[in-house]
Amino acid sequence: MNKSKRAAVIAGNWKMNKTRAEAKALIEELLPLVKDADCSVVVCTPYLDLETAVNATSGSNVKVGAQNCHWAPGGAFTGEIPASMIKEVGAEYVIIGHSERRQYFGETDETVNERTRAALDEGLTVILCCGELLNEREQGIMEEVVGKQLKVALGGVSEEELKNIIIAYEPVWAIGTGVTATADQAEEACAFIRALIAKLYSAEAAEAITIQYGGSMNAKNAAELLSKENVDGGLIGGASLKAPDFAAIVAAASV
Ligand code: 13P
């Protein structure tokens, strides 16, 4: 495996935070701090901030993503947003299958698969989330849980389409808790995921795919996590809401 062949991607998941005015201010503060980044930088904003974020990042090295999309192209799905509308405002990425959507909004591996399909068909890059609960880790079934999540999510996704997928390993027990997986735990899970991709697709596909770690990644612990062979980036929640903190993580991925 050769980490230098892969694109490092640092993505902020703002979750349900930032008004449009706040989004504009945060991006304006962020842009000069990350302009020389030697990695991809993405901000995934609430739907209503997308257009503001696309305008504010125009001409810069920062890309914009949404945090979910519906699987249907349109129709009677009150409150939902299809991939085509995300694409239309100029966003290029979409997070799919975040654990908060699984926990609070009934997301299943099957709907994650359907949303992934819809996003790929629309030409969006998918940040596909997976990760085990605390009790699943304690039971020693991380690999079974993550393996099933990914096998189902990637059903019907071709090796060519896989080039538009980033996998984010986010152990649920580390999200928003301040408890980070150790660098070795993150590496172990990301290496498992890479081996699974080799089995499902090919050694080349496994070598090329970007795998992020997410869960209480911050300015202090990012460098150690990102130094691991199979950790190619980060999906950042809380620390992405402050420009200097997020920029420090981008800097750690740029060395
Ligand atoms: P925190 O960085 O706040 O733990 O959130 C991680 C996350 O869920 C990113 O998607």
Short mmCIF file of C-alpha atoms and ligand atoms in Angstrom, two decimals:
data_model
loop_
_atom_site.label_atom_id
_atom_site.label_comp_id
_atom_site.label_asym_id
_atom_site.label_seq_id
_atom_site.Cartn_x
_atom_site.Cartn_y
_atom_site.Cartn_z
CA MET A 1 0.00 0.00 0.00
CA ASN A 2 1.25 3.45 -0.80
CA LYS A 3 -0.43 6.25 1.08
CA SER A 4 1.18 8.93 -1.07
CA LYS A 5 -0.89 7.72 -4.02
CA ARG A 6 -4.14 8.66 -2.30
CA ALA A 7 -5.85 12.00 -2.00
CA ALA A 8 -6.06 13.25 1.58
CA VAL A 9 -9.46 14.78 2.24
CA ILE A 10 -10.36 16.86 5.29
CA ALA A 11 -14.10 17.47 5.43
CA GLY A 12 -16.04 19.47 7.99
CA ASN A 13 -19.48 18.22 8.95
CA TRP A 14 -21.18 21.27 10.38
CA LYS A 15 -24.23 19.20 11.36
CA MET A 16 -27.20 21.43 12.33
CA ASN A 17 -25.14 24.56 12.94
CA LYS A 18 -24.55 27.99 11.37
CA THR A 19 -27.03 30.44 9.90
CA ARG A 20 -26.29 31.72 6.42
CA ALA A 21 -24.60 34.82 7.84
CA GLU A 22 -22.53 32.66 10.17
CA ALA A 23 -21.65 30.28 7.34
CA LYS A 24 -20.37 33.14 5.21
CA ALA A 25 -18.31 34.52 8.09
CA LEU A 26 -16.81 31.12 8.94
CA ILE A 27 -15.83 30.46 5.33
CA GLU A 28 -14.35 33.92 4.92
CA GLU A 29 -12.24 33.33 8.01
CA LEU A 30 -11.25 29.85 6.82
CA LEU A 31 -10.22 30.56 3.22
CA PRO A 32 -6.95 32.42 3.88
CA LEU A 33 -5.98 29.86 6.53
CA VAL A 34 -6.26 26.88 4.16
CA LYS A 35 -5.39 28.42 0.80
CA ASP A 36 -2.06 26.55 0.59
CA ALA A 37 -3.49 23.21 1.72
CA ASP A 38 -1.90 20.16 0.16
CA CYS A 39 -5.10 18.15 0.61
CA SER A 40 -8.72 18.46 -0.42
CA VAL A 41 -10.81 20.64 1.88
CA VAL A 42 -14.59 20.29 2.03
CA VAL A 43 -17.28 21.91 4.16
CA CYS A 44 -20.57 20.03 4.49
CA THR A 45 -23.21 22.50 5.53
CA PRO A 46 -26.94 22.45 6.29
CA TYR A 47 -29.01 22.50 3.09
CA LEU A 48 -30.02 26.13 3.56
CA ASP A 49 -26.37 27.21 3.75
CA LEU A 50 -25.29 25.42 0.58
CA GLU A 51 -25.78 28.26 -1.86
CA THR A 52 -24.11 30.73 0.50
CA ALA A 53 -21.19 28.34 0.95
CA VAL A 54 -20.84 27.75 -2.80
CA ASN A 55 -20.75 31.50 -3.42
CA ALA A 56 -18.34 32.16 -0.54
CA THR A 57 -15.91 29.44 -1.70
CA SER A 58 -16.08 30.37 -5.40
CA GLY A 59 -12.60 30.48 -6.92
CA SER A 60 -11.02 28.93 -3.82
CA ASN A 61 -9.66 25.47 -3.03
CA VAL A 62 -12.54 24.71 -0.64
CA LYS A 63 -15.39 22.52 -1.89
CA VAL A 64 -18.92 22.27 -0.57
CA GLY A 65 -21.06 19.28 0.38
CA ALA A 66 -24.46 18.45 1.84
CA GLN A 67 -25.09 16.13 4.79
CA ASN A 68 -27.69 13.82 3.24
CA CYS A 69 -29.81 13.38 0.13
CA HIS A 70 -32.95 11.47 -0.70
CA TRP A 71 -32.85 8.42 -2.99
CA ALA A 72 -35.67 9.48 -5.31
CA PRO A 73 -35.22 12.10 -8.03
CA GLY A 74 -38.36 13.88 -6.82
CA GLY A 75 -41.93 13.29 -5.75
CA ALA A 76 -44.08 13.03 -2.65
CA PHE A 77 -41.38 12.97 0.06
CA THR A 78 -42.25 15.88 2.31
CA GLY A 79 -39.23 17.53 3.85
CA GLU A 80 -36.64 15.73 1.74
CA ILE A 81 -34.05 16.97 -0.78
CA PRO A 82 -32.93 15.03 -3.88
CA ALA A 83 -29.34 14.81 -5.11
CA SER A 84 -30.18 16.85 -8.22
CA MET A 85 -31.03 19.93 -6.12
CA ILE A 86 -27.75 19.62 -4.23
CA LYS A 87 -25.91 19.40 -7.52
CA GLU A 88 -27.86 22.34 -8.93
CA VAL A 89 -26.64 24.76 -6.25
CA GLY A 90 -23.06 23.79 -7.03
CA ALA A 91 -22.24 21.46 -4.15
CA GLU A 92 -20.00 18.55 -5.14
CA TYR A 93 -20.05 16.25 -2.10
CA VAL A 94 -22.67 14.61 0.07
CA ILE A 95 -22.33 12.75 3.36
CA ILE A 96 -24.43 9.58 3.38
CA GLY A 97 -25.21 7.22 6.26
CA HIS A 98 -23.96 9.34 9.15
CA SER A 99 -24.57 7.61 12.48
CA GLU A 100 -26.78 10.48 13.64
CA ARG A 101 -29.09 9.78 10.71
CA ARG A 102 -29.05 6.07 11.57
CA GLN A 103 -29.72 6.83 15.25
CA TYR A 104 -32.37 9.57 15.00
CA PHE A 105 -33.92 9.29 11.53
CA GLY A 106 -34.34 5.60 10.85
CA GLU A 107 -31.50 5.31 8.35
CA THR A 108 -30.72 1.69 7.48
CA ASP A 109 -27.97 0.04 5.46
CA GLU A 110 -30.51 -0.37 2.65
CA THR A 111 -31.53 3.30 2.54
CA VAL A 112 -27.84 4.24 2.72
CA ASN A 113 -27.35 2.13 -0.39
CA GLU A 114 -30.28 3.80 -2.17
CA ARG A 115 -29.08 7.30 -1.27
CA THR A 116 -25.55 6.42 -2.37
CA ARG A 117 -26.89 5.24 -5.73
CA ALA A 118 -28.86 8.44 -6.23
CA ALA A 119 -25.89 10.66 -5.34
CA LEU A 120 -23.54 8.78 -7.68
CA ASP A 121 -26.06 8.94 -10.50
CA GLU A 122 -26.14 12.71 -10.06
CA GLY A 123 -22.34 12.96 -10.20
CA LEU A 124 -21.81 13.86 -6.53
CA THR A 125 -18.87 12.53 -4.54
CA VAL A 126 -20.19 10.49 -1.62
CA ILE A 127 -18.66 10.53 1.85
CA LEU A 128 -20.01 7.18 3.00
CA CYS A 129 -20.10 6.75 6.77
CA CYS A 130 -19.75 3.57 8.76
CA GLY A 131 -18.89 2.74 12.34
CA GLU A 132 -19.79 0.59 15.30
CA LEU A 133 -21.56 1.38 18.58
CA LEU A 134 -19.72 1.15 21.90
CA ASN A 135 -21.39 -2.13 22.86
CA GLU A 136 -20.51 -3.59 19.46
CA ARG A 137 -16.85 -2.68 19.98
CA GLU A 138 -16.98 -4.18 23.46
CA GLN A 139 -18.46 -7.37 22.03
CA GLY A 140 -15.59 -7.53 19.55
CA ILE A 141 -17.82 -7.27 16.47
CA MET A 142 -16.53 -4.03 14.92
CA GLU A 143 -15.47 -5.84 11.75
CA GLU A 144 -18.80 -7.64 11.35
CA VAL A 145 -20.78 -4.41 11.84
CA VAL A 146 -18.66 -2.21 9.59
CA GLY A 147 -18.32 -5.00 7.03
CA LYS A 148 -22.09 -5.40 6.76
CA GLN A 149 -22.70 -1.66 6.60
CA LEU A 150 -20.27 -1.28 3.73
CA LYS A 151 -21.23 -4.42 1.81
CA VAL A 152 -24.87 -3.34 1.76
CA ALA A 153 -24.10 0.35 1.12
CA LEU A 154 -21.90 -0.51 -1.86
CA GLY A 155 -24.33 -2.97 -3.42
CA GLY A 156 -24.54 -2.28 -7.15
CA VAL A 157 -21.70 0.27 -7.04
CA SER A 158 -19.16 -0.45 -9.78
CA GLU A 159 -15.39 -0.17 -9.44
CA GLU A 160 -15.51 2.89 -11.71
CA GLU A 161 -18.17 4.51 -9.50
CA LEU A 162 -16.12 3.70 -6.40
CA LYS A 163 -13.72 6.45 -7.53
CA ASN A 164 -16.41 8.90 -6.44
CA ILE A 165 -16.70 7.44 -2.96
CA ILE A 166 -14.78 8.35 0.16
CA ILE A 167 -15.33 6.10 3.15
CA ALA A 168 -15.51 7.70 6.59
CA TYR A 169 -14.92 5.38 9.52
CA GLU A 170 -16.65 6.99 12.48
CA PRO A 171 -16.90 4.85 15.62
CA VAL A 172 -20.14 6.06 17.19
CA TRP A 173 -18.65 6.06 20.68
CA ALA A 174 -16.10 8.67 19.56
CA ILE A 175 -18.54 11.13 17.97
CA GLY A 176 -19.06 14.32 19.90
CA THR A 177 -17.86 12.64 23.07
CA GLY A 178 -14.32 13.96 23.26
CA VAL A 179 -13.23 10.32 23.33
CA THR A 180 -11.09 9.76 20.26
CA ALA A 181 -10.21 6.33 18.97
CA THR A 182 -6.52 5.81 19.49
CA ALA A 183 -4.44 6.13 16.35
CA ASP A 184 -3.97 2.36 16.45
CA GLN A 185 -7.72 1.71 16.71
CA ALA A 186 -8.37 4.08 13.79
CA GLU A 187 -5.62 2.43 11.76
CA GLU A 188 -6.90 -1.06 12.51
CA ALA A 189 -10.43 -0.22 11.36
CA CYS A 190 -9.31 1.71 8.27
CA ALA A 191 -6.96 -1.14 7.30
CA PHE A 192 -9.85 -3.58 7.71
CA ILE A 193 -11.99 -1.42 5.43
CA ARG A 194 -9.24 -1.23 2.82
CA ALA A 195 -8.86 -5.01 2.87
CA LEU A 196 -12.63 -5.35 2.46
CA ILE A 197 -12.52 -3.08 -0.60
CA ALA A 198 -9.74 -5.27 -2.02
CA LYS A 199 -11.98 -8.31 -1.54
CA LEU A 200 -15.12 -6.66 -2.95
CA TYR A 201 -13.34 -4.92 -5.84
CA SER A 202 -9.59 -5.15 -6.45
CA ALA A 203 -6.20 -4.37 -4.95
CA GLU A 204 -6.00 -1.26 -7.16
CA ALA A 205 -9.39 0.00 -5.97
CA ALA A 206 -8.34 -0.59 -2.35
CA GLU A 207 -5.09 1.27 -2.83
CA ALA A 208 -6.83 4.24 -4.44
CA ILE A 209 -9.79 4.77 -2.12
CA THR A 210 -9.64 7.55 0.46
CA ILE A 211 -10.61 6.42 3.96
CA GLN A 212 -11.22 9.06 6.60
CA TYR A 213 -11.39 8.78 10.35
CA GLY A 214 -14.05 10.76 12.20
CA GLY A 215 -14.88 11.12 15.89
CA SER A 216 -13.52 13.90 18.12
CA MET A 217 -10.66 14.61 15.72
CA ASN A 218 -9.17 17.95 16.66
CA ALA A 219 -6.17 20.23 16.21
CA LYS A 220 -4.24 18.32 18.89
CA ASN A 221 -4.79 14.70 17.87
CA ALA A 222 -5.07 15.06 14.07
CA ALA A 223 -1.39 14.71 13.24
CA GLU A 224 -1.06 11.38 15.03
CA LEU A 225 -4.24 9.94 13.52
CA LEU A 226 -3.32 11.16 10.03
CA SER A 227 0.19 9.71 10.30
CA LYS A 228 -1.27 6.21 10.07
CA GLU A 229 -0.84 4.37 6.79
CA ASN A 230 -4.53 3.75 6.19
CA VAL A 231 -5.99 7.00 7.58
CA ASP A 232 -6.25 9.32 4.59
CA GLY A 233 -8.16 12.19 6.06
CA GLY A 234 -10.78 13.21 8.54
CA LEU A 235 -14.48 13.94 8.86
CA ILE A 236 -14.62 16.64 11.49
CA GLY A 237 -17.65 17.70 13.51
CA GLY A 238 -17.17 20.11 16.41
CA ALA A 239 -13.70 21.28 15.42
CA SER A 240 -14.91 22.26 11.93
CA LEU A 241 -17.03 25.03 13.43
CA LYS A 242 -13.99 27.11 14.35
CA ALA A 243 -11.79 28.22 11.46
CA PRO A 244 -8.42 28.07 13.29
CA ASP A 245 -9.13 24.57 14.64
CA PHE A 246 -10.25 23.25 11.28
CA ALA A 247 -7.30 24.91 9.55
CA ALA A 248 -4.91 23.24 12.00
CA ILE A 249 -6.31 19.83 11.01
CA VAL A 250 -5.97 20.75 7.32
CA ALA A 251 -2.36 21.74 8.03
CA ALA A 252 -1.74 18.39 9.75
CA ALA A 253 -2.98 16.61 6.61
CA SER A 254 -0.82 18.74 4.34
CA VAL A 255 2.62 17.67 5.58
P1 13P B 1 -17.08 15.25 16.25
O1 13P B 1 -15.81 15.65 15.51
O2 13P B 1 -17.82 16.42 16.82
O3 13P B 1 -16.84 14.14 17.20
O4 13P B 1 -18.07 14.68 15.11
C1 13P B 1 -17.59 13.72 14.23
C2 13P B 1 -18.60 13.51 13.19
O5 13P B 1 -19.66 12.99 13.44
C3 13P B 1 -18.29 13.98 11.83
O6 13P B 1 -19.23 13.50 10.93
#
